[in-house]
Structures are given as C-alpha cells and as structure tokens.
JSON list of C-alpha atoms in Angstrom, two decimals:
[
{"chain": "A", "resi": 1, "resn": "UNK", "atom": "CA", "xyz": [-22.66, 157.90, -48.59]},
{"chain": "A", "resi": 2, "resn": "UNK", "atom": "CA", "xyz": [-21.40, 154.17, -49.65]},
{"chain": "A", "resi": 3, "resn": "UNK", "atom": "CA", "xyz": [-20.34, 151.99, -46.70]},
{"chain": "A", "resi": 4, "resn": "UNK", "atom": "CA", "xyz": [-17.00, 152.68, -47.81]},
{"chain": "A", "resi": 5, "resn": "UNK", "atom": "CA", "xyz": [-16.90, 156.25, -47.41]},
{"chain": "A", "resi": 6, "resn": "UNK", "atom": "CA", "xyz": [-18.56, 155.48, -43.48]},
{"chain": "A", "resi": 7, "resn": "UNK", "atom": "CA", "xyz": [-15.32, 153.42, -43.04]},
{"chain": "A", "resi": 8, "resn": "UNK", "atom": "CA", "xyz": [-13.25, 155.87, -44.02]},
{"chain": "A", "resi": 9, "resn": "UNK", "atom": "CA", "xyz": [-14.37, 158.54, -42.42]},
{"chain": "A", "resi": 10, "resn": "UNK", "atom": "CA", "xyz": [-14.88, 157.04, -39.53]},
{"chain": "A", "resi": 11, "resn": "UNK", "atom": "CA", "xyz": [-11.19, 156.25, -39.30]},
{"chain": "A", "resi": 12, "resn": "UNK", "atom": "CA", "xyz": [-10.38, 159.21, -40.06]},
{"chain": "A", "resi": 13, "resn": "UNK", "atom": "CA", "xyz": [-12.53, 160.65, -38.13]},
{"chain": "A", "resi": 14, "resn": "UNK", "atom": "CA", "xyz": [-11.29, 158.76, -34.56]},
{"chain": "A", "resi": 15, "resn": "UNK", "atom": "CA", "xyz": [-8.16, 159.48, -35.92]},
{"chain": "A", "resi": 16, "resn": "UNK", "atom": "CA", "xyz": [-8.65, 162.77, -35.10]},
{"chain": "A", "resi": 17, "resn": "UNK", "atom": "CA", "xyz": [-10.46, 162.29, -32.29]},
{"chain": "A", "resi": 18, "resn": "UNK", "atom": "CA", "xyz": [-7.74, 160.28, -30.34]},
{"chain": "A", "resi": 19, "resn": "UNK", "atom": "CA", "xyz": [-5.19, 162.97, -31.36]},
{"chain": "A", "resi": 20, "resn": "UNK", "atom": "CA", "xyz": [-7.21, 165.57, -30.17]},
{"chain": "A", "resi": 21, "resn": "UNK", "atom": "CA", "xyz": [-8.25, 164.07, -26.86]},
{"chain": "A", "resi": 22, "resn": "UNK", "atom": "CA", "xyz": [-4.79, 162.40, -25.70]},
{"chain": "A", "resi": 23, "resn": "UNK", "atom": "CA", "xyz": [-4.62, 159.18, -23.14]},
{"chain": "A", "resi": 24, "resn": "UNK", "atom": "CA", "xyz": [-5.27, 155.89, -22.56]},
{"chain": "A", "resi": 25, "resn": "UNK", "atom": "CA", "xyz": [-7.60, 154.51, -24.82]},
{"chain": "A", "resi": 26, "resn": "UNK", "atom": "CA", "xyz": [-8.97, 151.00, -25.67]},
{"chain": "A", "resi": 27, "resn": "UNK", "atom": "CA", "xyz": [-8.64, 148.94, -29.61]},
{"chain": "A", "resi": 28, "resn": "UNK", "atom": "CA", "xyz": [-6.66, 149.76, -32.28]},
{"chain": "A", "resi": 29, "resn": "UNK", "atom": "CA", "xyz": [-7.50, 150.04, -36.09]},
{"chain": "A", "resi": 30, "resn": "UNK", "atom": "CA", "xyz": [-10.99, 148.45, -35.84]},
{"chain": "A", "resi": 31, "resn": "UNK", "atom": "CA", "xyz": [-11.85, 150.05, -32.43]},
{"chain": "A", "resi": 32, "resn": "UNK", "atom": "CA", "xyz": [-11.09, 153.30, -33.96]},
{"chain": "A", "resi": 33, "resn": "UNK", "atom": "CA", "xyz": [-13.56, 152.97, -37.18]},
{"chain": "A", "resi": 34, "resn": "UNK", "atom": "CA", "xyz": [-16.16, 152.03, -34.97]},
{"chain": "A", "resi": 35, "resn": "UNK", "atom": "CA", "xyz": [-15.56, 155.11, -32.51]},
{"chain": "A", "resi": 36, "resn": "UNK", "atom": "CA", "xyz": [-15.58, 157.56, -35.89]},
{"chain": "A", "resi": 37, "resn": "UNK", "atom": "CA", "xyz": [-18.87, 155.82, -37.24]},
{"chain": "A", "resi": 38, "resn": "UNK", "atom": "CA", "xyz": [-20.39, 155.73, -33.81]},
{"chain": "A", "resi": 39, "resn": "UNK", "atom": "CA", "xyz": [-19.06, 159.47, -33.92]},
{"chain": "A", "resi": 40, "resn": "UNK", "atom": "CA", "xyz": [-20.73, 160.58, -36.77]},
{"chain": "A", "resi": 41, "resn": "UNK", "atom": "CA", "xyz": [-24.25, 159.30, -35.95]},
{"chain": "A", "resi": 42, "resn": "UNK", "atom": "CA", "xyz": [-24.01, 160.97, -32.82]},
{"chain": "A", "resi": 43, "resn": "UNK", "atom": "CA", "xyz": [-22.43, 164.25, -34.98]},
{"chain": "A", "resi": 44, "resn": "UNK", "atom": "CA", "xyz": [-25.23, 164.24, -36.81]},
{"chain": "A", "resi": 45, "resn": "UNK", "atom": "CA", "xyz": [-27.21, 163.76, -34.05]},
{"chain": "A", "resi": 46, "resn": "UNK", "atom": "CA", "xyz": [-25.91, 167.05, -32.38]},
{"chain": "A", "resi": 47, "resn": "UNK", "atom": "CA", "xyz": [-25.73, 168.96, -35.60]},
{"chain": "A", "resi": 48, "resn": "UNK", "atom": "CA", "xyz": [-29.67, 168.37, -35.85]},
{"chain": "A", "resi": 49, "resn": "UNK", "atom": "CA", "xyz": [-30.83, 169.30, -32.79]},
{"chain": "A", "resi": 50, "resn": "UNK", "atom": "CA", "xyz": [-28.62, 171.89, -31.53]},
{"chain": "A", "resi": 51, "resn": "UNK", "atom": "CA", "xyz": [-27.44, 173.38, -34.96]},
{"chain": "A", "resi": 52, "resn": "UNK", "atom": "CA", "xyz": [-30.26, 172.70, -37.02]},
{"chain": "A", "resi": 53, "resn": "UNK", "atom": "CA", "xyz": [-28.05, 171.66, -39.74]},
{"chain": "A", "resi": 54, "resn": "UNK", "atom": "CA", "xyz": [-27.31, 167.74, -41.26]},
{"chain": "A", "resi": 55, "resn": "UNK", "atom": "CA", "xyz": [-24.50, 165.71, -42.43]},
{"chain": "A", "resi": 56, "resn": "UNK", "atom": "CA", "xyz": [-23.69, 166.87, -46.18]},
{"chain": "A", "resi": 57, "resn": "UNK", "atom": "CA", "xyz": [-21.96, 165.16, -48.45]},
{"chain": "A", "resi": 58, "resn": "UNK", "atom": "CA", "xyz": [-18.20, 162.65, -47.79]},
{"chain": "A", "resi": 59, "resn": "UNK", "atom": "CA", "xyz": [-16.24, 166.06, -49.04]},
{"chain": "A", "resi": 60, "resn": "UNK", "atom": "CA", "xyz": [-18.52, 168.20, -46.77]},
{"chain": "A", "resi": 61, "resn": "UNK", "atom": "CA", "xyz": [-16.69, 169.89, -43.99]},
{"chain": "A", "resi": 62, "resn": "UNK", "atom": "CA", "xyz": [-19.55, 169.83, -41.86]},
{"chain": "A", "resi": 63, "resn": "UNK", "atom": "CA", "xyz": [-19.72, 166.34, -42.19]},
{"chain": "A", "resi": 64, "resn": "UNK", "atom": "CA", "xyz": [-15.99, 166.00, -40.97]},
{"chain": "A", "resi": 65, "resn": "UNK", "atom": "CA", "xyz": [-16.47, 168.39, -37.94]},
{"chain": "A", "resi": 66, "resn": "UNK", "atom": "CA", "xyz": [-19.81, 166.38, -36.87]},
{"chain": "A", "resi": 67, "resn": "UNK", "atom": "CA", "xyz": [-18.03, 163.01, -37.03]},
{"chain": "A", "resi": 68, "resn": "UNK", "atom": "CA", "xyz": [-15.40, 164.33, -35.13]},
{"chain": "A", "resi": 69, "resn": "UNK", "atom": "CA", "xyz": [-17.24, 166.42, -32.46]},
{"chain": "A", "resi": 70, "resn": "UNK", "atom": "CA", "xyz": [-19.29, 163.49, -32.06]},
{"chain": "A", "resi": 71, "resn": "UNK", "atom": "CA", "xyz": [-16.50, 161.16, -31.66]},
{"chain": "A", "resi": 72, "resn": "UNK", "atom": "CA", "xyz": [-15.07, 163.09, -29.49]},
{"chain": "A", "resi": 73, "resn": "UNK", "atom": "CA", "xyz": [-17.76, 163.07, -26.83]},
{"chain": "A", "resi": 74, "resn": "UNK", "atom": "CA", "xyz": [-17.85, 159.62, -27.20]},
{"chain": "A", "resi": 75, "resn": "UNK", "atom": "CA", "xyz": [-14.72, 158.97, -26.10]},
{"chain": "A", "resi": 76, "resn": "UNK", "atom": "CA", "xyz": [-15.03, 161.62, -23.25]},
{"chain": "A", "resi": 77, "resn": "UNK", "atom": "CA", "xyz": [-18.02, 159.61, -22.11]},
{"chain": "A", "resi": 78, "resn": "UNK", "atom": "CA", "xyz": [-15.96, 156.47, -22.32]},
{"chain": "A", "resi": 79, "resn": "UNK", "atom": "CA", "xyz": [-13.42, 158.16, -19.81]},
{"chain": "A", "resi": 80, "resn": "UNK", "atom": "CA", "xyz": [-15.98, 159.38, -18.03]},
{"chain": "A", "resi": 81, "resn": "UNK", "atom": "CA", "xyz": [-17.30, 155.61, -17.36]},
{"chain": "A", "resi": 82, "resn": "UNK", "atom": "CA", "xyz": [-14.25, 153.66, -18.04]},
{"chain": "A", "resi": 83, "resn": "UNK", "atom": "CA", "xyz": [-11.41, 155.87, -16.95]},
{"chain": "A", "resi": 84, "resn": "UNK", "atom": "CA", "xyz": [-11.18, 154.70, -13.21]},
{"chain": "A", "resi": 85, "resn": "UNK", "atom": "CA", "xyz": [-11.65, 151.44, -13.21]},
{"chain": "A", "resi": 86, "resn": "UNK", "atom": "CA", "xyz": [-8.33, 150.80, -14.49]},
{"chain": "A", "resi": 87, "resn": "UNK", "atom": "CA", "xyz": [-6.01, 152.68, -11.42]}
]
C-alpha cells in the first residue's frame, strides 16, 4: 500500500476505533491517523502471530479488522496507562 492509503486507513481506522471504545481520549484529526497506523502495525502484528494470517490488500477486509483490532488495544493500553492520571 501507497502512504496514502496508510493515511487513510488509518483514519479510518481510529475512526472506528474511538467509536467503538467510547471516552475521553487525547488529539484530534492527526492524533487519530497516527492511532489507526500505529493500529495496523500492531493488527498485523496480532494477525501474524496469533492468526497466522497478514495484512492483504487496502480493499481487504482483513486488513480493516487488523487495523482496527489493533487500534483498539492501543487505545485500551493508553487508558490503561493514561486513564488515571487525569481524576
């Protein structure tokens, strides 16, 4: 994939994420990319080792629900970290 399609999806991608996981959360816009990029390396990272499978293609849905699992436990280990200093 073209750095453009990483952009993308990873907005997209925390996008979902943030819906999905409801709160408090740090950034906007750029914040977000970064969460869904970070996401999908660590997606891909899971679907590897525990699935045995890869990222496909940008119209892949494995792809999508990598990138999204993964950003997903991102941000849960943000909150994990994060989430009471702020009380």
């Amino acid at each position: 994939m073209g750095i453009i399609a990483w952009i993308v999806l990873g907005l997209i991608a925390g996008v979902i994420a943030k819906a999905l996981m409801p709160g408090k959360d740090p950034g906007g816009c750029i914040i977000t990319i970064l969460l869904g990029i970070a996401g999908a390396f660590v997606g891909g990272w899971v679907g590897k080792t525990l699935f045995h499978t890869q990222l496909g293609t940008f119209f892949d849905l494995r792809t999508w629900g990598l990138a999204v699992l993964g950003a997903l436990i991102i941000l849960a280990g943000y909150r994990l970290i994060f989430g009471r200093r702020h009380d």
